[in-house]
Short mmCIF file of C-alpha atoms in Angstrom, two decimals:
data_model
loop_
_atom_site.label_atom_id
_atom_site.label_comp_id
_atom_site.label_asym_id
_atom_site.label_seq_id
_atom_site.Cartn_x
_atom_site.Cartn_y
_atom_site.Cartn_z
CA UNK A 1 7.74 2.27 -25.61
CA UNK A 2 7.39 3.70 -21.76
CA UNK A 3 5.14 6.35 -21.27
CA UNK A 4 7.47 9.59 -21.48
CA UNK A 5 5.52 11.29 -18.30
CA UNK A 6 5.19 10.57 -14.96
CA UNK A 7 2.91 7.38 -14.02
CA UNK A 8 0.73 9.41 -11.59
CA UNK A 9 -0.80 11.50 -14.69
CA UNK A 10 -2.22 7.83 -15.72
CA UNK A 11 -3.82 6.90 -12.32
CA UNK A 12 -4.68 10.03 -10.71
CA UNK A 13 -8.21 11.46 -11.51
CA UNK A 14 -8.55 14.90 -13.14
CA UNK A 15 -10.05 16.30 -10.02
CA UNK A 16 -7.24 17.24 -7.46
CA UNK A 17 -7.31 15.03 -4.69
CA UNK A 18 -7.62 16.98 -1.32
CA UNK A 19 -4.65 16.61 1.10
CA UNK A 20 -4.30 13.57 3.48
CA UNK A 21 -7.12 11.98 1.06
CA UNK A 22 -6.04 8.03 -0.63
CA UNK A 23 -7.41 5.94 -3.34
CA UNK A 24 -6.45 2.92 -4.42
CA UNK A 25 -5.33 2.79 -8.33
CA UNK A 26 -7.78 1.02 -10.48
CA UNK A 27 -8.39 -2.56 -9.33
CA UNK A 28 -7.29 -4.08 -13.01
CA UNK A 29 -4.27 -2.58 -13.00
CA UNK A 30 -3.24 -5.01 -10.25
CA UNK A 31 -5.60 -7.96 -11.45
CA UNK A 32 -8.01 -7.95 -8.50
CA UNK A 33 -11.47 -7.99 -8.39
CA UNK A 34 -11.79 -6.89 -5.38
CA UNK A 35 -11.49 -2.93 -4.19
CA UNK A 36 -10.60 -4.30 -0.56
CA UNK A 37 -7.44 -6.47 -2.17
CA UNK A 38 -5.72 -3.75 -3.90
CA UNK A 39 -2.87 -2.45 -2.18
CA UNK A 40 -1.29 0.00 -4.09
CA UNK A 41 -1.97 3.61 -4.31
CA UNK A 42 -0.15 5.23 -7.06
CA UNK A 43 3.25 5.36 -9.06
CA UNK A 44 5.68 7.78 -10.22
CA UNK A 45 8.67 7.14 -13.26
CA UNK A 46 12.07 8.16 -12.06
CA UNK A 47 13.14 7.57 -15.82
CA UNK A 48 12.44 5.09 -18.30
CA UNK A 49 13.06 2.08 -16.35
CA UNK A 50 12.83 3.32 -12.73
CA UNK A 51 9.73 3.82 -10.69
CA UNK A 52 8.40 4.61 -7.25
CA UNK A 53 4.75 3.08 -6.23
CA UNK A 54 2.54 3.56 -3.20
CA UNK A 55 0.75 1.26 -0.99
CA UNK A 56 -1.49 0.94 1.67
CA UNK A 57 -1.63 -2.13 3.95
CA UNK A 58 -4.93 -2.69 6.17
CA UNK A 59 -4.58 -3.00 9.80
CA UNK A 60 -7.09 -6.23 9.48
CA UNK A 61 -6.90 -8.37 7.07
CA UNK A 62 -8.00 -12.18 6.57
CA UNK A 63 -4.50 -13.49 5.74
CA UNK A 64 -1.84 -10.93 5.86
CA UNK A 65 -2.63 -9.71 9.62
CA UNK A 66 -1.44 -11.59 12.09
CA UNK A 67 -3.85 -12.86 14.05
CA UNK A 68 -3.95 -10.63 17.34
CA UNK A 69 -3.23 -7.83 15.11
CA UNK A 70 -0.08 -6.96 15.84
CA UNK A 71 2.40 -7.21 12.58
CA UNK A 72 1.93 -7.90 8.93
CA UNK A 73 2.79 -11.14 7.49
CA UNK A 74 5.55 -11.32 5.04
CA UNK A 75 4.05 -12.47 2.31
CA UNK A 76 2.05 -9.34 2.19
CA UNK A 77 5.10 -8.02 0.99
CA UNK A 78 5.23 -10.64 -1.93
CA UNK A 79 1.46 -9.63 -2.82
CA UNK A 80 2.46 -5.99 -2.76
CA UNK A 81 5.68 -6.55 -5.14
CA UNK A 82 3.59 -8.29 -7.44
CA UNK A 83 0.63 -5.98 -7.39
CA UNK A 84 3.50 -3.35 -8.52
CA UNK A 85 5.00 -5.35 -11.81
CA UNK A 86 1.56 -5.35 -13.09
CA UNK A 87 0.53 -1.94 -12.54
CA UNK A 88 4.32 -1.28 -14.07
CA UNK A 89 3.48 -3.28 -17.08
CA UNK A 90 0.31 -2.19 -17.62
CA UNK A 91 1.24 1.81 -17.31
CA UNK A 92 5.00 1.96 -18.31
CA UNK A 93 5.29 -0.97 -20.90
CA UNK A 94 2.04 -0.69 -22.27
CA UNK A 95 0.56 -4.36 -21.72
CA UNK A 96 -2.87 -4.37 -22.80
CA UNK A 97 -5.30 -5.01 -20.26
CA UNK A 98 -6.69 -8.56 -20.40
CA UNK A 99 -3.03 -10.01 -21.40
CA UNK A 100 -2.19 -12.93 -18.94
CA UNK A 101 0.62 -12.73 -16.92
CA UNK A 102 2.59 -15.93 -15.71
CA UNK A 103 4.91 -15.43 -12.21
CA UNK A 104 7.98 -17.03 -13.27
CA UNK A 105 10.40 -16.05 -10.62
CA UNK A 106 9.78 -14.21 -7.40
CA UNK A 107 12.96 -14.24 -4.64
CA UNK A 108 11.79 -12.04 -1.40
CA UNK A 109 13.51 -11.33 2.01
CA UNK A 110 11.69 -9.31 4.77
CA UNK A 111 12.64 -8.24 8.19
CA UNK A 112 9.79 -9.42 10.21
CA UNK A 113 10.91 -7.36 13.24
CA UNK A 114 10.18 -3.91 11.24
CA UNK A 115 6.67 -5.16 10.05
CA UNK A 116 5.20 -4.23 13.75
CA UNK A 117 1.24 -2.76 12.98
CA UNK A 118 1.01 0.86 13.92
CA UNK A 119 -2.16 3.00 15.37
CA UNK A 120 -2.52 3.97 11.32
CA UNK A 121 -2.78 1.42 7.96
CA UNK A 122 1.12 1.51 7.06
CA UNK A 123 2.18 3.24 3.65
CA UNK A 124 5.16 1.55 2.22
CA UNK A 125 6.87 2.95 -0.34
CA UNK A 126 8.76 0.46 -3.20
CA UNK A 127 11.57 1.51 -5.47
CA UNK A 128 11.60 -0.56 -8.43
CA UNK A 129 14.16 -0.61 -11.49
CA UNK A 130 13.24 -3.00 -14.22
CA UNK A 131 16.57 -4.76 -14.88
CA UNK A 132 15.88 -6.93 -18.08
CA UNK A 133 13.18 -6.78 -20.74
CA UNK A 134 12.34 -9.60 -22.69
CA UNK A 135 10.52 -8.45 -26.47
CA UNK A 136 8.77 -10.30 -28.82
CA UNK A 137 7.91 -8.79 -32.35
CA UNK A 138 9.50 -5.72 -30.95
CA UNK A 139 6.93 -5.14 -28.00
CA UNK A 140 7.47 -6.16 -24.25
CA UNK A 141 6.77 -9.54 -23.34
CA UNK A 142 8.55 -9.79 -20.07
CA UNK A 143 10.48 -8.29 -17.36
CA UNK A 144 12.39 -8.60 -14.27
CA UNK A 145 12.56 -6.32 -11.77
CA UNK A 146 14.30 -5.82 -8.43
CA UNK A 147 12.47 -4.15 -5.43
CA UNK A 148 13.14 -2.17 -2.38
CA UNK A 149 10.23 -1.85 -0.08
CA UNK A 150 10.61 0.57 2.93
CA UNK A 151 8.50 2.06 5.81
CA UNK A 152 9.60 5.41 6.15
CA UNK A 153 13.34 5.65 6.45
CA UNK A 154 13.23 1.36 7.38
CA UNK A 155 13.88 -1.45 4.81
CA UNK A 156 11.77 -3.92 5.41
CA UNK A 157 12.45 -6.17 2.62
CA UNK A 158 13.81 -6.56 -1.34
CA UNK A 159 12.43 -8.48 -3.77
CA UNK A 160 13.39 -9.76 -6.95
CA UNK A 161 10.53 -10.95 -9.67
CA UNK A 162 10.55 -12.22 -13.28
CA UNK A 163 7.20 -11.99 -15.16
CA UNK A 164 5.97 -12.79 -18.26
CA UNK A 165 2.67 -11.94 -20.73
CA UNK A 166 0.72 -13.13 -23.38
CA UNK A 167 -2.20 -12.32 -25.07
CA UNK A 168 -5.85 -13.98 -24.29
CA UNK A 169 -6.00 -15.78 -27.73
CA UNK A 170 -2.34 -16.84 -27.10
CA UNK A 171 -3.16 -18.10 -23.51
CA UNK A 172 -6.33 -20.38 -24.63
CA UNK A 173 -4.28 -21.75 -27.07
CA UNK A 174 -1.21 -22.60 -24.43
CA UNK A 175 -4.25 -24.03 -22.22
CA UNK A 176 -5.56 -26.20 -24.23
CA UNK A 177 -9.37 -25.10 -23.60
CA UNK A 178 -9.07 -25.43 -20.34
CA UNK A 179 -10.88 -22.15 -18.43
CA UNK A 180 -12.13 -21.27 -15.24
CA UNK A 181 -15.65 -22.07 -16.50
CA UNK A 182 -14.86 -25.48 -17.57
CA UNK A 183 -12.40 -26.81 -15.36
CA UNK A 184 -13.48 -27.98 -11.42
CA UNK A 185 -10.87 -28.54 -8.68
CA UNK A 186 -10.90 -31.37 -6.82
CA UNK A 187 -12.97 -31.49 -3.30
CA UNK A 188 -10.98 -29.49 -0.67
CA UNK A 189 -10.08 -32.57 2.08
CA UNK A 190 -9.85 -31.54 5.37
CA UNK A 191 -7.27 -29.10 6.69
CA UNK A 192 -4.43 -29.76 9.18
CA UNK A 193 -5.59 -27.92 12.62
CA UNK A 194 -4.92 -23.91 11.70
CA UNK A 195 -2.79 -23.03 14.96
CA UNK A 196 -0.47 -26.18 13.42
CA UNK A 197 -0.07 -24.24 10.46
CA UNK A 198 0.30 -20.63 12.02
CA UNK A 199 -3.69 -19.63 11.01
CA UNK A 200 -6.67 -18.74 12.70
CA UNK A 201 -9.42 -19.86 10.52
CA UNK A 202 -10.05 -23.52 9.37
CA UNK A 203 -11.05 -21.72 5.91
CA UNK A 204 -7.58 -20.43 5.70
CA UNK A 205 -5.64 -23.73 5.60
CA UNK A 206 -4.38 -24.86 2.52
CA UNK A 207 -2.42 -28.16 3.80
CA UNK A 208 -4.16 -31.42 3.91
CA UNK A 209 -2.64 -34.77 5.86
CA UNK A 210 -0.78 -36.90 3.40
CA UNK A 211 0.38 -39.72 5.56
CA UNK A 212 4.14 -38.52 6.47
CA UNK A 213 5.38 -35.73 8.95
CA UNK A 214 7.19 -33.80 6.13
CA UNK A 215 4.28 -34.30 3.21
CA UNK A 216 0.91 -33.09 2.11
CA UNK A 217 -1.73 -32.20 -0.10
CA UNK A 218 -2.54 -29.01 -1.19
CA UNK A 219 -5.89 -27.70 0.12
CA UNK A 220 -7.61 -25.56 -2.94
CA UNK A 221 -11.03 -23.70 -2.02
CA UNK A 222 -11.68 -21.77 -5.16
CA UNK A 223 -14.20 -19.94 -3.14
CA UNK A 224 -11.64 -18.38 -1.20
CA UNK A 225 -12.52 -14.39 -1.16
CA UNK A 226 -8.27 -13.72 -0.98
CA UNK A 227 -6.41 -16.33 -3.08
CA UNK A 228 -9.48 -17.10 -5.76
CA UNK A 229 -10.44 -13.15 -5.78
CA UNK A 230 -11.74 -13.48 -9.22
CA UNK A 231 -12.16 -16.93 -11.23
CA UNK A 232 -9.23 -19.32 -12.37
CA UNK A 233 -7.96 -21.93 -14.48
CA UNK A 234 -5.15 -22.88 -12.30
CA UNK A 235 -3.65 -22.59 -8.61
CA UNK A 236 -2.40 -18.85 -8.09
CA UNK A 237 1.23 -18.31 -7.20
CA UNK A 238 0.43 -16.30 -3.94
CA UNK A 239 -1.28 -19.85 -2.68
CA UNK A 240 1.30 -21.76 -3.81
CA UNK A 241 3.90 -19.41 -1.75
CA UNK A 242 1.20 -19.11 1.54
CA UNK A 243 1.60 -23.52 0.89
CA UNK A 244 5.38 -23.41 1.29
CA UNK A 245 4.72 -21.16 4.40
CA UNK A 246 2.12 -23.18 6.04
CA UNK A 247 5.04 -26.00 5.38
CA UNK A 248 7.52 -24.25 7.79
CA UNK A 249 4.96 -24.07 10.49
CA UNK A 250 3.92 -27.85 10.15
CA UNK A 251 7.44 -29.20 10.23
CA UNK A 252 8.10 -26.66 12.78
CA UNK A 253 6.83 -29.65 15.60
CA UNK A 254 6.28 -26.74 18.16
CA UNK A 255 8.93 -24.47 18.07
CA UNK A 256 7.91 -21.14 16.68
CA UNK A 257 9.38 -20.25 13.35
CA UNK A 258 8.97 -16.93 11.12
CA UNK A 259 8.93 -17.88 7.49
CA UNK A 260 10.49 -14.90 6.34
CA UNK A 261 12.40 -15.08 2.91
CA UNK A 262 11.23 -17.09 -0.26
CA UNK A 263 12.60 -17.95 -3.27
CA UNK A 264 10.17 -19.89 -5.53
CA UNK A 265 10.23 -20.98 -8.77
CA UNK A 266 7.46 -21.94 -10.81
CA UNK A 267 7.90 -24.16 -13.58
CA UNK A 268 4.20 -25.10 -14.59
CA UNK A 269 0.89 -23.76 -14.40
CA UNK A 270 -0.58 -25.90 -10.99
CA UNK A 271 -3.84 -27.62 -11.85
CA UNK A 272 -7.28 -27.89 -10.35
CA UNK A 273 -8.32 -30.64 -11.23
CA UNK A 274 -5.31 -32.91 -10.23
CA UNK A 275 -4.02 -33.48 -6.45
CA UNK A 276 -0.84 -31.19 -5.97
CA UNK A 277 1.68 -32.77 -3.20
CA UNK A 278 3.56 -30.77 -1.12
CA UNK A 279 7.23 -31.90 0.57
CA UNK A 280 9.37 -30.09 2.61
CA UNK A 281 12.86 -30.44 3.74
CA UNK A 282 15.26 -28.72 5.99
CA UNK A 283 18.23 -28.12 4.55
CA UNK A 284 20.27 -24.95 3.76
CA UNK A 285 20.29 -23.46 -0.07
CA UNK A 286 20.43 -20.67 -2.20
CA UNK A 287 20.23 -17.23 -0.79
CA UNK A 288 19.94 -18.10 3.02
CA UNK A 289 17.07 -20.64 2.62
CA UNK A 290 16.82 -23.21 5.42
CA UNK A 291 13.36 -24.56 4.37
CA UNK A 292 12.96 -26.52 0.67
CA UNK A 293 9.52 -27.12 -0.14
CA UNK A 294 8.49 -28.63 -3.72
CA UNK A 295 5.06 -29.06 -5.20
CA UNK A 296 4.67 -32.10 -7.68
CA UNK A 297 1.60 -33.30 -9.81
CA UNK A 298 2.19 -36.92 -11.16
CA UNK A 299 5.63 -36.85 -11.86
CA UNK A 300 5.89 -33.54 -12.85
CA UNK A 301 7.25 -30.95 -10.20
CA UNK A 302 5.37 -27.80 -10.35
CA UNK A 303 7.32 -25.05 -8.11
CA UNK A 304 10.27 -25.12 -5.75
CA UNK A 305 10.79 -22.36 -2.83
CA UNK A 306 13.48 -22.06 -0.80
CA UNK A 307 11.89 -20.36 2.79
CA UNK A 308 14.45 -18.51 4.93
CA UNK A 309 13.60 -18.55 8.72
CA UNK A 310 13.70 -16.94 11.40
CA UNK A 311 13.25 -18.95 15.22
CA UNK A 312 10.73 -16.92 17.54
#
């Protein structure tokens, strides 16, 4: 059952906070391992299934920065959303810590123009009602939720996500034995040119050359400090959805393009071990898309996302 008080009473400390002083809620509450990757900075329950959270975004960051420093990238909305269904689940829904969670659905539009960096990290404020919730044995084992996120009186973007959870026997079993300790990805081949893909760093490519205009391979460097924060079995989501992004900028062929909506769907967990092939197409679709980008392994497709653009 939800916790009957307010979410703040679980991630608050006993000591009162001084005025115009922030912390960031417990890093496992969001599944980071790292202090610097945790966006959010608190919650409150409206009622059972409505809550407000709190975030923080940095005004320099590796990926979600643009690179002269002057907005934040879209998908650091998506990171944000999800960072707040699993501090949700964890607080309101009581999801043990150590469950796995599997990113089934996420759909996301944002309004580039209102994501302009300010002289001070922005504090975004999402309003998030849990719409569905799936139970097994009578306790929570999944959720959707729909998301407003706003900056100030702005909206700068809604978001709609369905998540799942399972225990850590459960998982091993569903994996087969296959862990981060005892699976290897394959050697990362080298990168498309970053400014082709909308980057600044080599390090932060994640789209290899695959021999046609519109196709690649996926690029996985599990020593990457943002998308492989912690250890993994399989591909993350978020690098999956920065792939589909990277996509729009490659077939872009020059002209300057804003991926700013997504709507993925992920069908299977994304391997290591196996090359991951990534095709794009443009073509209109569901919800505004203009972008369709599909990862495959063997025959097997592994996620689809619609990107909506916007031309710069």
């Amino acid at each position: 059952m939800p916790y009957p008080r307010p979410l703040a009473t679980t991630l608050l400390a006993e000591t009162p906070v001084p005025d115009g002083l922030t912390a960031t809620v417990p890093r496992q509450l969001v599944h980071r391992a790292s202090v610097a990757e945790t966006f959010l900075t608190g919650a409150t329950s409206i009622n059972t299934d409505r809550f407000t959270v709190f975030a923080e975004w940095p005004r320099a960051h590796q990926l979600h920065v643009s690179p002269d420093r002057s907005a934040y990238e879209p998908l650091l909305v998506a990171e944000t959303v999800r960072q707040a269904g699993t501090l949700i689940a964890h607080t309101a829904y009581e999801v043990p810590l150590g469950h796995q969670f599997v990113l089934q659905e996420l759909r996301i539009t944002t309004r580039p123009e209102r994501l302009v960096m300010g002289a001070t990290p922005a504090e975004p404020v999402l309003h998030i009602e849990v719409v569905d919730v799936t139970r097994r044995g009578g306790r929570p084992a999944g959720f959707r939720y729909d998301v407003e996120i706003r900056l100030g009186e702005e909206l700068v973007g809604t978001a709609h996500v369905a998540a799942t959870w399972t225990s850590a026997a459960v998982y091993r079993r569903l994996r087969g034995g296959r862990t981060a300790a005892t699976v290897s990805a394959l050697p990362a081949p080298q990168g498309l040119p970053p400014a082709v893909v909308g980057r600044a760093l080599p390090e932060d490519v994640v789209l290899a050359p695959a021999g046609r205009s519109d196709d690649w391979q996926l690029r996985v460097d599990t020593g990457h400090a943002v998308f492989f924060d912690h250890p993994l079995d399989h591909v993350p989501g978020m690098l999956l959805l920065e792939a589909a992004r990277q996509a729009v900028w490659a077939g872009a062929r020059g002209t300057h393009r804003t991926a700013a909506s997504f709507h993925a769907v992920f069908h299977q967990y994304a391997e290591l071990d196996l090359p991951l092939w990534i095709e794009a197409e443009s073509r209109a679709g569901a919800h505004g898309t203009d972008v369709q980008v599909v990862g495959r392994q063997g025959k097997s497709t592994v996620f689809e996302c619609g990107v909506g653009i916007e031309e710069r």
